[in-house]
Tab-separated table of C-alpha atoms in Angstrom:
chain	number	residue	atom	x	y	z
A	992	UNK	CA	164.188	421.849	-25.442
A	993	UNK	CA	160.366	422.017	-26.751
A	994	UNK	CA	158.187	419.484	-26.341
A	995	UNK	CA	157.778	418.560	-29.810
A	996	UNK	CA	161.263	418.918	-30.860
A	997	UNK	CA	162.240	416.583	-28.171
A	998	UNK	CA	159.411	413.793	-29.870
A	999	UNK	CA	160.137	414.598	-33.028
A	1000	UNK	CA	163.683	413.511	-32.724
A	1001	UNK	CA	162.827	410.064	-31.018
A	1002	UNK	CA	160.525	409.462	-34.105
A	1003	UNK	CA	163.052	410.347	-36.498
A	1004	UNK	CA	166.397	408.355	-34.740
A	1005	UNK	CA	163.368	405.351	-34.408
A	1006	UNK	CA	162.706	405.458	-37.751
A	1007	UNK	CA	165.709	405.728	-38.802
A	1008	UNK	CA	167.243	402.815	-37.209
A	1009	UNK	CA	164.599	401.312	-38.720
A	1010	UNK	CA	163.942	401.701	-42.200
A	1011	UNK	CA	167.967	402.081	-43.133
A	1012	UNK	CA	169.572	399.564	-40.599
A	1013	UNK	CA	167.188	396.976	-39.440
A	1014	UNK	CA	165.347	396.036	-41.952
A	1015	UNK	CA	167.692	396.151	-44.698
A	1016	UNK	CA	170.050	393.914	-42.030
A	1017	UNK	CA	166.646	391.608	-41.708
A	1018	UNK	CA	166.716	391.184	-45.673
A	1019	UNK	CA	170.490	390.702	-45.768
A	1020	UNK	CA	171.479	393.869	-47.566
A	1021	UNK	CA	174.889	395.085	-47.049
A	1022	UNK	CA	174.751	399.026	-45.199
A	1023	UNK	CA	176.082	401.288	-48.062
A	1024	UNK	CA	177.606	404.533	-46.151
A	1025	UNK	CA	175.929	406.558	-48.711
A	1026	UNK	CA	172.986	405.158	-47.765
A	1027	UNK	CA	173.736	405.501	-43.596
A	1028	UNK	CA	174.781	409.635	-44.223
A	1029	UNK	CA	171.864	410.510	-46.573
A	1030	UNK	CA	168.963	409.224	-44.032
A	1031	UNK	CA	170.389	411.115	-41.386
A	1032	UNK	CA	169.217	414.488	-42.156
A	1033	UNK	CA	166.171	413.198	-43.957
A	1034	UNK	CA	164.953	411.254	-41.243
A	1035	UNK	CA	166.124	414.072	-38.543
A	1036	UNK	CA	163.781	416.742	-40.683
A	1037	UNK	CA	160.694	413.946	-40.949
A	1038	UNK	CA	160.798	413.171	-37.264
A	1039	UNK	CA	160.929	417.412	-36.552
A	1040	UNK	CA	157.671	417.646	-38.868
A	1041	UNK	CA	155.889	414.659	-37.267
A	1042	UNK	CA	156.408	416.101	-33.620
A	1043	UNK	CA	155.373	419.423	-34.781
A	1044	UNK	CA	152.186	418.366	-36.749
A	1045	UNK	CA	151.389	415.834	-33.567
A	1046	UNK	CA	151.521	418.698	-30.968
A	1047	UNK	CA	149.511	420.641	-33.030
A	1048	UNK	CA	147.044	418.414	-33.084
A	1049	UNK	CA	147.198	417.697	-29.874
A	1050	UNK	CA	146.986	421.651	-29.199
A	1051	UNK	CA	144.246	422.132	-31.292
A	1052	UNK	CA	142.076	419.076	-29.705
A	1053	UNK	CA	142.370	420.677	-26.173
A	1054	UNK	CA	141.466	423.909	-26.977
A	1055	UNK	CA	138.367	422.622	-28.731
A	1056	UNK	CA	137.249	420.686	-25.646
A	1057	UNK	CA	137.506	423.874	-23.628
């Protein structure tokens, strides 16, 4: 598995646990399942485009050191 792929889905599944079942838990929503099924893929898709934008970043920085 790349790199970035492998980052990308930490962000997202962090995220994710975040923003649709901790914090809504914190405020004392109840978890809808529609809710739970549609962040999946967004967040999975978010967290693939930060790790790819971040490496590439990262990749661009070290070749402009060289």
């Amino acid at each position: 598995m790349k790199k970035w792929v492998r980052n990308g889905l930490l962000w997202g599944v962090a995220l994710y646990i975040l923003t649709i079942i901790a914090l809504p838990m914190l405020e004392g929503e109840k978890l809808s399942y529609y809710k739970i099924m549609m962040g999946v893929p967004l967040w999975i898709a978010t967290g693939l485009a930060m790790g790819y934008l971040f490496d590439k970043k990262g990749t661009a920085r070290k070749k402009s050191r060289r």
